[in-house]
Structure formats: C-alpha cells, structure tokens
Amino acid sequence: MSDSLTHVNESWLATLDRVLRGCFVAAENAPDGALAVPLRRLLQLGLTLGVIAGACIGVYALFHGGDAPVLRVVASAIKVPLLFLLTAIVTMPSLYVFSALHRLPVDFRMMLRLLLLSVLVHLAVTASLGPVFAFFCASTDSYPFLLLLNVLFFAIGGLLGFAVLRRALVAVEKEARRILTVWCVVYAIVGLQMGWLLRPFLGRPGVPFAWLRAPEDNALVAILRTIGELFGA
Amino acid sequence: MRTAANALLAGEPRALPALPTCALLGGGGAALVGYVLGAASGEPWLAVFAAIKVPLLVVLATLLCLPSLYVVNTVLGLRADLGLALRGICAAEATLGLTLGALAPLTLLVSLSVFDPYLVTLLDGVLFAVATFAAQKVLARHYAPLVARDPRHRVALRAWLVLFVFAGIQMAWVLRPFRGTPGFPVEFLRAEAFEQNAYVVVFEHFLRLLR
C-alpha cells in the first residue's frame, strides 16, 4: 500500500503494470483524497500509448495505398492522444459538477487522476490490440470491416477502463456508482462523436488525404451506414 | 474558487460562499454557455450578445419571481424564514449558472455534431433542464432544515420551481436569439421580442406536427 507511494523512479513499464493491476485505485489508497500517482508520468504514458495505438490504426494507409501514406500514419498517431484529451476536456466539468452536487468524497484533482487512470487503461488495452489491428489491416481488403473492428477495439478498451474506475469507487456509496455509470455513457457518446469529428483515422481508399474532414452526420449514423455497407452492397 | 464551487454544490446552508463569489461562479458559467451557443452561428457579435443574455435570463427570471416568493411565504405564514429562503435561491441560481458552464463543452460538441435545427433546440432544452434540476437539488438542500421545522415550506419550494420554470421559458423566448438563425440579422433582441408567447408557439408547432 504505502510502498506504492514511493516508486517515483520506477520504469514506465512498471508504472503501467501497476496502473493495469489497479494498485493506484485500491480502496485503501483512494478514499483519503490524495491519490498517489505521479501525474506527469501518467501523462507521458498516456501520450506514448496513444501514439502507438494511433500508429497501428494509421498502418492501414501503408497497406492500402493512397497519397501520403506516411503522413496518414503520423496524423493518426497525433489524433488518437488528441481524441482522448478532448473527450476528457469535454466531459470533465460535468462529471465534477454532478459528483460535487451529490457530495461524492472526491475532489476535482482526485477526479482528474481517477479519470486519467481509467483513460490510461483504455489506451493500454487499445494499444495492446494495435498489432492485431495492424495484422488485420495487412490482410483485409474490406474497409467497413476494419472501421467497425477499430470501433470495437476502442469499445473494449473503454469497457475495461470503466471497470477500473468502478473498482476505484466501489468503496463509495451506490449513488456514486449510479452517477459514474451515467457519466460513462456520456463519455462513450462524446468519445465516439469526438472520434467522428477527428476523422479520418483509417482514411477511405481513394479519398485524398486530409487532416480533418468537414463535420457531417454523426458517429451513430456513420456506424449504422458502415454496418449496412459491410453486409449490404 | 474550487473550494467555493464545492461548497456551493454541496448545498450546506451554513457553508454558502459569499454573494460575490456565487455571482462570479454562476455568472461566469452562464456567460460561458451563452458564448458557446452564440458562437455556433459563426457571428462574433451574436456570441457576445448571448454571453450577456444567458446570465441576464437567469437574473431576470429570478427577479420576476421574487415578489411571488415573498407573497407565497407570507400567505403560508413563513415570513420569518424569508432570509434563509432567499439565501437558498441565491445558491440555486449560482448552481444553475455553474452547471450550465460545466455543460458548455458538451454544448459545443452538440453544435459541431447535430445539424437538425429541431434536434439542436431540443438538446438546448435538455441542457437548461439538467441545469435547473441541479439548481433545484441545491435549493432543496437549503430548504431541508426549513421543511423539517415547518412542512409548509415544501409548498413554497415547489411553487418556486413551477413559477421559475414557467417564467424562465417565456423569458428565454423574449431574449432569443441565442444560437441565431441563418438569414436573420445579428441583433440583441428580435424586433418582435415581446409579441409572441413561447407556449403558444410550441403548441402551434405540435398542431402542425399532427396535421
């Protein structure tokens, strides 16, 4: 317990390992307000994992041609960390207000750390699935299949991140978990839509490279359309 | 500021931050959401107008209902507690603004993601409803000791919510546009601001939907 507070000089992998094991959010560390996580270390880790996850998605361009394949990989590697950062910025204030409104025993800074920890789990899972995704990129022709696989991998990461956050607040009363569940739904919708706004990540074959595309439709419509594309025409 | 926000949202009557702090938290949040709403039009002046009008909406709707609060409390024989009730309402309005501000990033995302103007209006309605819910929760906390002392306070509490929402909706209609409509001139108030009634307009929309 207390030794988890002192490992400042440990390797990145060791910190990540402890994040994934849920050491930082263990019940005995969480409720006293001071969540002992080196914030800078977490940010660096998150950035690295995001770049890895993004690059694995961008690999699609290397196998499926199109203009500026390297630039597409770079763009994805930049946009995945950005996606998580922007989603956190959008959802954080409302989470704070509603948890303060319900008098949850967590203050803003602790909330930020908890959120960062769960985002880190999310990123770690997604990045760890990155090689699998890259393999599918190399061996699959179907663009809609890869698009949906990408969404699925992000969703799996999100669910595991949510599980960690839930475990962290398990000591707190039922009300807290209810807010958290509602908030996670909001977070998922915002994340999905943010991903849609920051598209392209894969880049549809034949469409010229762009850092961003003009806003149109929304993520849910796009996913339904992609499912239709996969099974239909 | 963060401690003040915590104290405000916790709704502990004795720990209510000073009035200027409440005004800053609530006014700042309301102005922020106003700016985001107005900025969705792409017109810089509309954003500035809306940033003024959302706090104005909260303040004017509150002022409009204060005389009735006084009368209701007097009629119910609760005049002695009016000061505490007013403190609660002050906290509630600050919470309303603060919650609106916290939802401003989500509002921005809605602006970038939803293109159906009716759905946008509906979601803006949800935005204000959520903030009003938060405000009423804080108000109920301030009222808890009062209600414990005299159950008639519960009537006053509910009357406030009904009247405030009723007046607030019409006030929002008078103060429109917030988001602005393409093709309409950029102005602080519409020329016909005081001519229509929000409820009649909504009713007419429903009728058109059924036809």
Short mmCIF file of C-alpha atoms in Angstrom, two decimals:
data_model
loop_
_atom_site.label_atom_id
_atom_site.label_comp_id
_atom_site.label_asym_id
_atom_site.label_seq_id
_atom_site.Cartn_x
_atom_site.Cartn_y
_atom_site.Cartn_z
CA MET A 1 0.00 0.00 0.00
CA SER A 2 2.32 2.71 1.21
CA ASP A 3 5.14 1.36 -0.96
CA SER A 4 3.04 2.29 -3.97
CA LEU A 5 3.57 5.90 -2.99
CA THR A 6 7.33 5.78 -3.16
CA HIS A 7 8.07 4.25 -6.57
CA VAL A 8 8.85 7.51 -8.29
CA ASN A 9 11.93 6.25 -10.10
CA GLU A 10 10.48 3.03 -11.40
CA SER A 11 10.40 2.28 -15.14
CA TRP A 12 7.47 3.29 -17.33
CA LEU A 13 6.52 -0.32 -17.79
CA ALA A 14 6.42 -0.86 -14.04
CA THR A 15 4.11 2.14 -13.60
CA LEU A 16 1.88 0.88 -16.40
CA ASP A 17 1.84 -2.54 -14.81
CA ARG A 18 0.67 -1.07 -11.54
CA VAL A 19 -1.95 1.05 -13.27
CA LEU A 20 -3.36 -2.03 -15.00
CA ARG A 21 -3.34 -4.03 -11.80
CA GLY A 22 -5.35 -1.27 -10.19
CA CYS A 23 -2.75 -0.60 -7.47
CA PHE A 24 -3.31 3.14 -7.53
CA VAL A 25 -7.04 2.89 -7.12
CA ALA A 26 -7.03 0.20 -4.45
CA ALA A 27 -9.64 1.01 -1.83
CA GLU A 28 -7.04 1.86 0.79
CA ASN A 29 -5.40 4.47 -1.45
CA ALA A 30 -8.42 6.11 -2.96
CA PRO A 31 -10.79 7.48 -0.33
CA ASP A 32 -8.37 9.61 1.67
CA GLY A 33 -8.30 12.16 -1.13
CA ALA A 34 -4.64 12.02 -2.09
CA LEU A 35 -4.38 9.58 -4.92
CA ALA A 36 -0.67 8.94 -5.02
CA VAL A 37 0.08 8.89 -8.72
CA PRO A 38 2.85 10.86 -10.38
CA LEU A 39 0.72 12.95 -12.71
CA ARG A 40 3.45 13.73 -15.21
CA ARG A 41 4.35 10.06 -15.53
CA LEU A 42 0.74 9.19 -16.28
CA LEU A 43 0.53 11.88 -18.95
CA GLN A 44 3.72 10.67 -20.61
CA LEU A 45 2.47 7.11 -20.55
CA GLY A 46 -0.90 8.11 -21.97
CA LEU A 47 0.73 10.05 -24.77
CA THR A 48 3.04 7.15 -25.65
CA LEU A 49 0.24 4.59 -25.64
CA GLY A 50 -1.95 6.90 -27.70
CA VAL A 51 0.77 7.37 -30.30
CA ILE A 52 1.26 3.59 -30.50
CA ALA A 53 -2.47 2.94 -30.83
CA GLY A 54 -2.80 5.69 -33.43
CA ALA A 55 0.17 4.49 -35.46
CA CYS A 56 -1.26 0.95 -35.53
CA ILE A 57 -4.50 2.35 -36.96
CA GLY A 58 -2.62 4.51 -39.45
CA VAL A 59 -0.79 1.43 -40.70
CA TYR A 60 -3.87 0.87 -42.84
CA ALA A 61 -2.60 3.51 -45.25
CA LEU A 62 0.71 1.67 -45.74
CA PHE A 63 -1.08 -1.43 -46.99
CA HIS A 64 -3.85 0.16 -48.95
CA GLY A 65 -2.07 2.90 -50.84
CA GLY A 66 -3.50 6.34 -51.33
CA ASP A 67 -1.47 9.53 -51.30
CA ALA A 68 0.92 10.43 -48.48
CA PRO A 69 0.83 7.08 -46.59
CA VAL A 70 3.46 8.12 -44.04
CA LEU A 71 1.65 11.36 -43.33
CA ARG A 72 -1.52 9.36 -42.69
CA VAL A 73 0.27 7.24 -40.10
CA VAL A 74 1.62 10.39 -38.43
CA ALA A 75 -1.82 12.01 -38.49
CA SER A 76 -3.41 9.00 -36.76
CA ALA A 77 -0.62 8.86 -34.20
CA ILE A 78 -1.27 12.51 -33.32
CA LYS A 79 -5.04 12.30 -33.38
CA VAL A 80 -5.57 9.36 -31.03
CA PRO A 81 -3.99 11.11 -27.99
CA LEU A 82 -5.84 14.27 -29.06
CA LEU A 83 -9.11 12.33 -29.15
CA PHE A 84 -8.69 11.23 -25.54
CA LEU A 85 -7.57 14.66 -24.38
CA LEU A 86 -10.51 16.45 -25.97
CA THR A 87 -13.01 13.87 -24.74
CA ALA A 88 -11.69 14.33 -21.20
CA ILE A 89 -11.87 18.13 -21.50
CA VAL A 90 -15.46 18.00 -22.71
CA THR A 91 -16.76 15.57 -20.09
CA MET A 92 -14.68 16.51 -17.05
CA PRO A 93 -16.56 19.67 -15.95
CA SER A 94 -19.95 17.96 -15.92
CA LEU A 95 -18.58 14.96 -14.05
CA TYR A 96 -17.14 17.32 -11.47
CA VAL A 97 -20.36 19.32 -11.04
CA PHE A 98 -22.53 16.24 -10.68
CA SER A 99 -20.22 14.48 -8.27
CA ALA A 100 -19.92 17.63 -6.17
CA LEU A 101 -23.69 18.02 -6.34
CA HIS A 102 -24.08 14.51 -4.96
CA ARG A 103 -21.41 15.21 -2.36
CA LEU A 104 -19.14 12.41 -3.50
CA PRO A 105 -15.99 12.31 -1.39
CA VAL A 106 -13.74 13.04 -4.36
CA ASP A 107 -12.45 16.49 -5.23
CA PHE A 108 -11.59 17.84 -8.66
CA ARG A 109 -7.92 16.89 -8.65
CA MET A 110 -8.63 13.37 -7.48
CA MET A 111 -11.36 13.05 -10.09
CA LEU A 112 -8.85 14.13 -12.72
CA ARG A 113 -6.42 11.45 -11.59
CA LEU A 114 -9.08 8.76 -11.49
CA LEU A 115 -10.17 9.74 -14.97
CA LEU A 116 -6.58 9.73 -16.18
CA LEU A 117 -6.05 6.26 -14.73
CA SER A 118 -9.08 4.85 -16.49
CA VAL A 119 -8.13 6.57 -19.74
CA LEU A 120 -4.70 5.02 -19.37
CA VAL A 121 -6.23 1.56 -19.04
CA HIS A 122 -8.38 2.30 -22.07
CA LEU A 123 -5.32 3.39 -24.07
CA ALA A 124 -3.22 0.45 -22.89
CA VAL A 125 -5.87 -2.04 -23.99
CA THR A 126 -6.36 -0.31 -27.34
CA ALA A 127 -2.61 -0.06 -27.92
CA SER A 128 -2.15 -3.71 -26.98
CA LEU A 129 -4.76 -4.62 -29.58
CA GLY A 130 -2.85 -2.42 -32.05
CA PRO A 131 -0.69 -5.22 -33.51
CA VAL A 132 -3.81 -7.32 -34.03
CA PHE A 133 -5.40 -4.43 -35.83
CA ALA A 134 -2.28 -3.84 -37.92
CA PHE A 135 -2.30 -7.52 -38.86
CA PHE A 136 -5.92 -7.24 -40.00
CA CYS A 137 -5.01 -4.10 -41.96
CA ALA A 138 -2.37 -6.07 -43.81
CA SER A 139 -4.65 -8.99 -44.56
CA THR A 140 -8.11 -7.48 -45.09
CA ASP A 141 -9.50 -5.66 -48.07
CA SER A 142 -12.84 -4.65 -46.60
CA TYR A 143 -12.76 -1.04 -45.41
CA PRO A 144 -16.06 -1.22 -43.48
CA PHE A 145 -14.85 -4.34 -41.65
CA LEU A 146 -11.71 -2.54 -40.44
CA LEU A 147 -13.67 0.54 -39.48
CA LEU A 148 -16.01 -1.50 -37.30
CA LEU A 149 -13.13 -3.53 -35.88
CA ASN A 150 -11.48 -0.26 -34.88
CA VAL A 151 -14.65 0.89 -33.12
CA LEU A 152 -14.91 -2.49 -31.41
CA PHE A 153 -11.32 -2.36 -30.13
CA PHE A 154 -11.86 1.12 -28.74
CA ALA A 155 -15.09 -0.05 -27.11
CA ILE A 156 -13.31 -2.98 -25.45
CA GLY A 157 -10.68 -0.62 -24.07
CA GLY A 158 -13.39 1.74 -22.85
CA LEU A 159 -15.24 -1.02 -21.01
CA LEU A 160 -12.09 -2.14 -19.22
CA GLY A 161 -11.24 1.47 -18.33
CA PHE A 162 -14.73 1.84 -16.94
CA ALA A 163 -14.26 -1.34 -14.88
CA VAL A 164 -11.15 0.16 -13.28
CA LEU A 165 -12.92 3.42 -12.49
CA ARG A 166 -15.81 1.48 -10.98
CA ARG A 167 -13.48 -0.57 -8.85
CA ALA A 168 -11.91 2.65 -7.58
CA LEU A 169 -15.23 3.94 -6.36
CA VAL A 170 -16.56 0.64 -5.09
CA ALA A 171 -15.97 1.77 -1.53
CA VAL A 172 -18.21 4.76 -2.09
CA GLU A 173 -21.98 4.52 -1.86
CA LYS A 174 -24.42 3.37 -4.50
CA GLU A 175 -25.26 6.92 -5.56
CA ALA A 176 -21.67 7.39 -6.70
CA ARG A 177 -21.75 4.35 -8.90
CA ARG A 178 -25.01 5.45 -10.45
CA ILE A 179 -23.57 8.84 -11.40
CA LEU A 180 -20.48 7.13 -12.69
CA THR A 181 -22.50 4.81 -14.90
CA VAL A 182 -24.50 7.67 -16.37
CA TRP A 183 -21.33 9.62 -16.88
CA CYS A 184 -19.62 6.70 -18.61
CA VAL A 185 -22.48 6.56 -21.11
CA VAL A 186 -21.99 10.29 -21.74
CA TYR A 187 -18.24 9.75 -22.01
CA ALA A 188 -18.72 6.94 -24.52
CA ILE A 189 -21.08 9.00 -26.69
CA VAL A 190 -18.80 12.04 -26.55
CA GLY A 191 -15.75 9.90 -27.31
CA LEU A 192 -17.49 8.27 -30.25
CA GLN A 193 -18.60 11.59 -31.66
CA MET A 194 -15.21 13.18 -30.98
CA GLY A 195 -13.61 10.34 -32.92
CA TRP A 196 -16.01 11.05 -35.74
CA LEU A 197 -15.14 14.76 -35.70
CA LEU A 198 -11.41 13.99 -35.74
CA ARG A 199 -11.73 11.52 -38.61
CA PRO A 200 -10.17 10.22 -40.83
CA PHE A 201 -8.15 7.73 -38.81
CA LEU A 202 -8.08 4.97 -41.39
CA GLY A 203 -8.79 7.06 -44.48
CA ARG A 204 -11.19 5.59 -47.02
CA PRO A 205 -9.31 4.26 -50.03
CA GLY A 206 -9.46 6.61 -52.98
CA VAL A 207 -10.24 9.69 -50.86
CA PRO A 208 -7.34 12.18 -50.79
CA PHE A 209 -5.50 12.76 -47.51
CA ALA A 210 -6.85 15.41 -45.15
CA TRP A 211 -6.01 16.17 -41.52
CA LEU A 212 -9.69 16.66 -40.76
CA ARG A 213 -12.91 16.38 -42.69
CA ALA A 214 -15.84 18.78 -42.64
CA PRO A 215 -18.44 17.91 -39.96
CA GLU A 216 -21.37 15.96 -41.35
CA ASP A 217 -23.86 13.46 -39.91
CA ASN A 218 -22.88 11.91 -36.62
CA ALA A 219 -20.98 8.88 -35.43
CA LEU A 220 -24.02 6.68 -34.82
CA VAL A 221 -25.41 7.26 -38.30
CA ALA A 222 -21.97 6.57 -39.73
CA ILE A 223 -21.62 3.29 -37.83
CA LEU A 224 -25.05 2.10 -38.96
CA ARG A 225 -24.18 3.03 -42.52
CA THR A 226 -20.90 1.15 -42.27
CA ILE A 227 -22.67 -1.96 -40.95
CA GLY A 228 -25.04 -1.68 -43.90
CA GLU A 229 -22.06 -1.33 -46.21
CA LEU A 230 -20.45 -4.43 -44.75
CA PHE A 231 -23.48 -6.66 -45.07
CA GLY A 232 -25.30 -4.98 -47.91
CA ALA A 233 -23.92 -3.59 -51.09
CA MET B 1 -12.55 29.08 -6.40
CA ARG B 2 -12.70 25.31 -6.47
CA THR B 3 -13.47 25.14 -2.76
CA ALA B 4 -16.20 27.72 -3.26
CA ALA B 5 -17.68 25.66 -6.09
CA ASN B 6 -17.56 22.57 -3.90
CA ALA B 7 -19.30 24.36 -1.05
CA LEU B 8 -21.91 25.81 -3.38
CA LEU B 9 -22.74 22.46 -4.95
CA ALA B 10 -22.75 20.61 -1.63
CA GLY B 11 -25.60 22.91 -0.67
CA GLU B 12 -24.70 23.17 3.00
CA PRO B 13 -26.70 26.25 4.09
CA ARG B 14 -24.06 27.44 6.55
CA ALA B 15 -21.16 26.96 4.12
CA LEU B 16 -22.62 29.04 1.30
CA PRO B 17 -19.84 31.13 -0.32
CA ALA B 18 -20.08 34.92 -0.19
CA LEU B 19 -22.54 36.55 -2.57
CA PRO B 20 -19.91 37.97 -4.98
CA THR B 21 -18.29 34.52 -5.26
CA CYS B 22 -21.68 32.96 -6.02
CA ALA B 23 -22.35 35.63 -8.61
CA LEU B 24 -18.95 35.06 -10.19
CA LEU B 25 -19.38 31.27 -10.36
CA GLY B 26 -22.92 31.40 -11.66
CA GLY B 27 -22.49 34.40 -13.92
CA GLY B 28 -19.25 33.05 -15.35
CA GLY B 29 -20.77 29.69 -16.16
CA ALA B 30 -23.88 31.20 -17.71
CA ALA B 31 -21.82 33.62 -19.79
CA LEU B 32 -19.61 30.77 -20.98
CA VAL B 33 -22.52 28.67 -22.19
CA GLY B 34 -24.04 31.78 -23.78
CA TYR B 35 -20.83 32.42 -25.66
CA VAL B 36 -20.72 28.82 -26.89
CA LEU B 37 -24.37 28.96 -28.00
CA GLY B 38 -23.91 32.25 -29.82
CA ALA B 39 -20.58 31.26 -31.34
CA ALA B 40 -22.28 28.31 -33.06
CA SER B 41 -23.67 30.81 -35.57
CA GLY B 42 -20.18 31.95 -36.54
CA GLU B 43 -21.20 35.57 -35.83
CA PRO B 44 -18.84 37.07 -33.21
CA TRP B 45 -21.37 39.66 -32.03
CA LEU B 46 -24.08 37.08 -31.57
CA ALA B 47 -21.69 35.17 -29.28
CA VAL B 48 -21.09 38.30 -27.20
CA PHE B 49 -24.81 39.07 -27.05
CA ALA B 50 -25.63 35.52 -25.98
CA ALA B 51 -22.86 35.63 -23.35
CA ILE B 52 -24.67 38.64 -21.87
CA LYS B 53 -28.14 37.25 -22.34
CA VAL B 54 -27.85 33.87 -20.60
CA PRO B 55 -26.81 35.39 -17.23
CA LEU B 56 -29.45 38.06 -17.86
CA LEU B 57 -32.04 35.33 -18.40
CA VAL B 58 -31.26 33.73 -15.05
CA VAL B 59 -31.21 37.04 -13.18
CA LEU B 60 -34.38 38.45 -14.77
CA ALA B 61 -36.37 35.24 -14.35
CA THR B 62 -35.34 35.16 -10.68
CA LEU B 63 -36.20 38.81 -10.08
CA LEU B 64 -39.54 38.28 -11.77
CA CYS B 65 -40.45 35.51 -9.33
CA LEU B 66 -39.16 37.15 -6.13
CA PRO B 67 -42.35 39.14 -5.37
CA SER B 68 -44.39 35.94 -5.56
CA LEU B 69 -41.90 34.21 -3.29
CA TYR B 70 -42.49 36.97 -0.78
CA VAL B 71 -46.26 36.69 -1.09
CA VAL B 72 -46.35 32.88 -1.00
CA ASN B 73 -44.15 32.82 2.07
CA THR B 74 -46.25 35.47 3.76
CA VAL B 75 -49.53 33.76 2.96
CA LEU B 76 -48.18 30.46 4.27
CA GLY B 77 -47.04 32.22 7.43
CA LEU B 78 -43.35 31.63 6.72
CA ARG B 79 -42.21 35.24 6.57
CA ALA B 80 -39.70 34.75 9.37
CA ASP B 81 -37.69 32.35 7.24
CA LEU B 82 -37.65 34.52 4.13
CA GLY B 83 -33.97 35.40 4.59
CA LEU B 84 -32.94 31.75 4.61
CA ALA B 85 -35.16 31.04 1.62
CA LEU B 86 -33.50 33.89 -0.28
CA ARG B 87 -30.06 32.51 0.51
CA GLY B 88 -31.19 29.17 -0.86
CA ILE B 89 -32.45 30.78 -4.05
CA CYS B 90 -29.21 32.66 -4.44
CA ALA B 91 -27.34 29.35 -4.15
CA ALA B 92 -29.73 27.69 -6.58
CA GLU B 93 -29.28 30.36 -9.26
CA ALA B 94 -25.49 30.24 -8.87
CA THR B 95 -25.68 26.46 -9.26
CA LEU B 96 -27.80 26.89 -12.37
CA GLY B 97 -25.13 29.09 -13.96
CA LEU B 98 -22.24 26.92 -12.82
CA THR B 99 -23.87 23.76 -14.18
CA LEU B 100 -24.59 25.49 -17.48
CA GLY B 101 -20.91 26.43 -17.65
CA ALA B 102 -19.83 22.87 -16.91
CA LEU B 103 -22.04 21.68 -19.75
CA ALA B 104 -20.62 24.27 -22.16
CA PRO B 105 -18.07 21.87 -23.72
CA LEU B 106 -20.85 19.35 -24.37
CA THR B 107 -22.91 22.13 -25.92
CA LEU B 108 -20.01 22.93 -28.21
CA LEU B 109 -19.85 19.29 -29.25
CA VAL B 110 -23.58 19.32 -29.99
CA SER B 111 -23.06 22.40 -32.19
CA LEU B 112 -20.43 20.51 -34.16
CA SER B 113 -22.35 17.23 -34.38
CA VAL B 114 -26.07 17.85 -34.72
CA PHE B 115 -27.35 19.51 -37.85
CA ASP B 116 -31.09 19.13 -37.45
CA PRO B 117 -32.23 22.52 -36.03
CA TYR B 118 -35.16 20.95 -34.18
CA LEU B 119 -32.94 18.39 -32.50
CA VAL B 120 -30.49 21.16 -31.57
CA THR B 121 -33.32 23.13 -29.95
CA LEU B 122 -34.46 20.02 -28.11
CA LEU B 123 -30.93 19.37 -26.81
CA ASP B 124 -30.63 23.01 -25.71
CA GLY B 125 -33.84 22.43 -23.79
CA VAL B 126 -32.27 19.37 -22.16
CA LEU B 127 -29.20 21.48 -21.29
CA PHE B 128 -31.31 24.00 -19.38
CA ALA B 129 -33.46 21.28 -17.84
CA VAL B 130 -30.40 19.49 -16.44
CA ALA B 131 -29.03 22.74 -15.01
CA THR B 132 -32.42 23.57 -13.49
CA PHE B 133 -32.53 20.09 -11.94
CA ALA B 134 -29.11 20.71 -10.34
CA ALA B 135 -30.26 24.11 -9.08
CA GLN B 136 -33.43 22.67 -7.60
CA LYS B 137 -31.40 19.97 -5.85
CA VAL B 138 -29.25 22.60 -4.15
CA LEU B 139 -32.36 24.63 -3.29
CA ALA B 140 -33.95 21.54 -1.74
CA ARG B 141 -30.86 21.11 0.44
CA HIS B 142 -31.11 24.68 1.66
CA TYR B 143 -34.78 24.10 2.32
CA ALA B 144 -34.27 20.80 4.18
CA PRO B 145 -33.88 22.38 7.64
CA LEU B 146 -36.78 24.73 6.91
CA VAL B 147 -39.04 21.88 5.83
CA ALA B 148 -38.05 19.96 8.95
CA ARG B 149 -39.18 22.94 11.01
CA ASP B 150 -42.39 23.57 9.09
CA PRO B 151 -43.70 21.27 6.32
CA ARG B 152 -45.41 24.23 4.66
CA HIS B 153 -42.00 25.21 3.32
CA ARG B 154 -42.35 22.28 0.93
CA VAL B 155 -45.26 24.07 -0.74
CA ALA B 156 -43.15 27.22 -1.11
CA LEU B 157 -40.27 25.20 -2.58
CA ARG B 158 -42.47 23.55 -5.22
CA ALA B 159 -44.24 26.81 -6.02
CA TRP B 160 -40.87 28.40 -6.71
CA LEU B 161 -39.85 25.67 -9.15
CA VAL B 162 -43.14 25.83 -11.07
CA LEU B 163 -43.16 29.61 -11.31
CA PHE B 164 -39.45 29.93 -12.11
CA VAL B 165 -39.62 27.40 -14.94
CA PHE B 166 -42.84 28.92 -16.27
CA ALA B 167 -41.40 32.45 -16.30
CA GLY B 168 -37.94 31.29 -17.36
CA ILE B 169 -39.19 29.66 -20.55
CA GLN B 170 -41.01 32.80 -21.64
CA MET B 171 -38.01 34.94 -20.64
CA ALA B 172 -35.77 32.77 -22.81
CA TRP B 173 -38.23 33.27 -25.66
CA VAL B 174 -38.18 37.05 -25.22
CA LEU B 175 -34.38 37.13 -25.04
CA ARG B 176 -33.89 34.98 -28.15
CA PRO B 177 -31.92 34.52 -30.38
CA PHE B 178 -29.20 32.63 -28.51
CA ARG B 179 -27.91 30.45 -31.32
CA GLY B 180 -29.20 32.71 -34.06
CA THR B 181 -30.88 31.57 -37.26
CA PRO B 182 -29.10 31.77 -40.60
CA GLY B 183 -30.59 34.56 -42.68
CA PHE B 184 -31.77 36.59 -39.70
CA PRO B 185 -29.90 39.81 -38.84
CA VAL B 186 -27.50 39.86 -35.87
CA GLU B 187 -29.30 41.78 -33.14
CA PHE B 188 -29.51 41.80 -29.36
CA LEU B 189 -33.26 41.20 -29.33
CA ARG B 190 -35.61 40.36 -32.14
CA ALA B 191 -37.86 43.23 -33.20
CA GLU B 192 -40.89 41.11 -32.30
CA ALA B 193 -39.37 40.07 -28.94
CA PHE B 194 -42.42 40.95 -26.91
CA GLU B 195 -45.03 39.92 -29.44
CA GLN B 196 -45.19 36.16 -29.20
CA ASN B 197 -45.68 33.68 -26.43
CA ALA B 198 -43.37 30.67 -26.14
CA TYR B 199 -46.15 28.30 -25.11
CA VAL B 200 -48.41 29.31 -27.96
CA VAL B 201 -45.55 28.84 -30.42
CA VAL B 202 -44.76 25.36 -29.09
CA PHE B 203 -48.46 24.48 -29.16
CA GLU B 204 -48.71 25.62 -32.77
CA HIS B 205 -45.68 23.51 -33.65
CA PHE B 206 -47.39 20.48 -32.16
CA LEU B 207 -50.55 21.18 -34.13
CA ARG B 208 -48.52 21.44 -37.32
CA LEU B 209 -46.86 18.13 -36.48
CA LEU B 210 -50.23 16.41 -36.09
CA ARG B 211 -51.69 17.81 -39.25
#
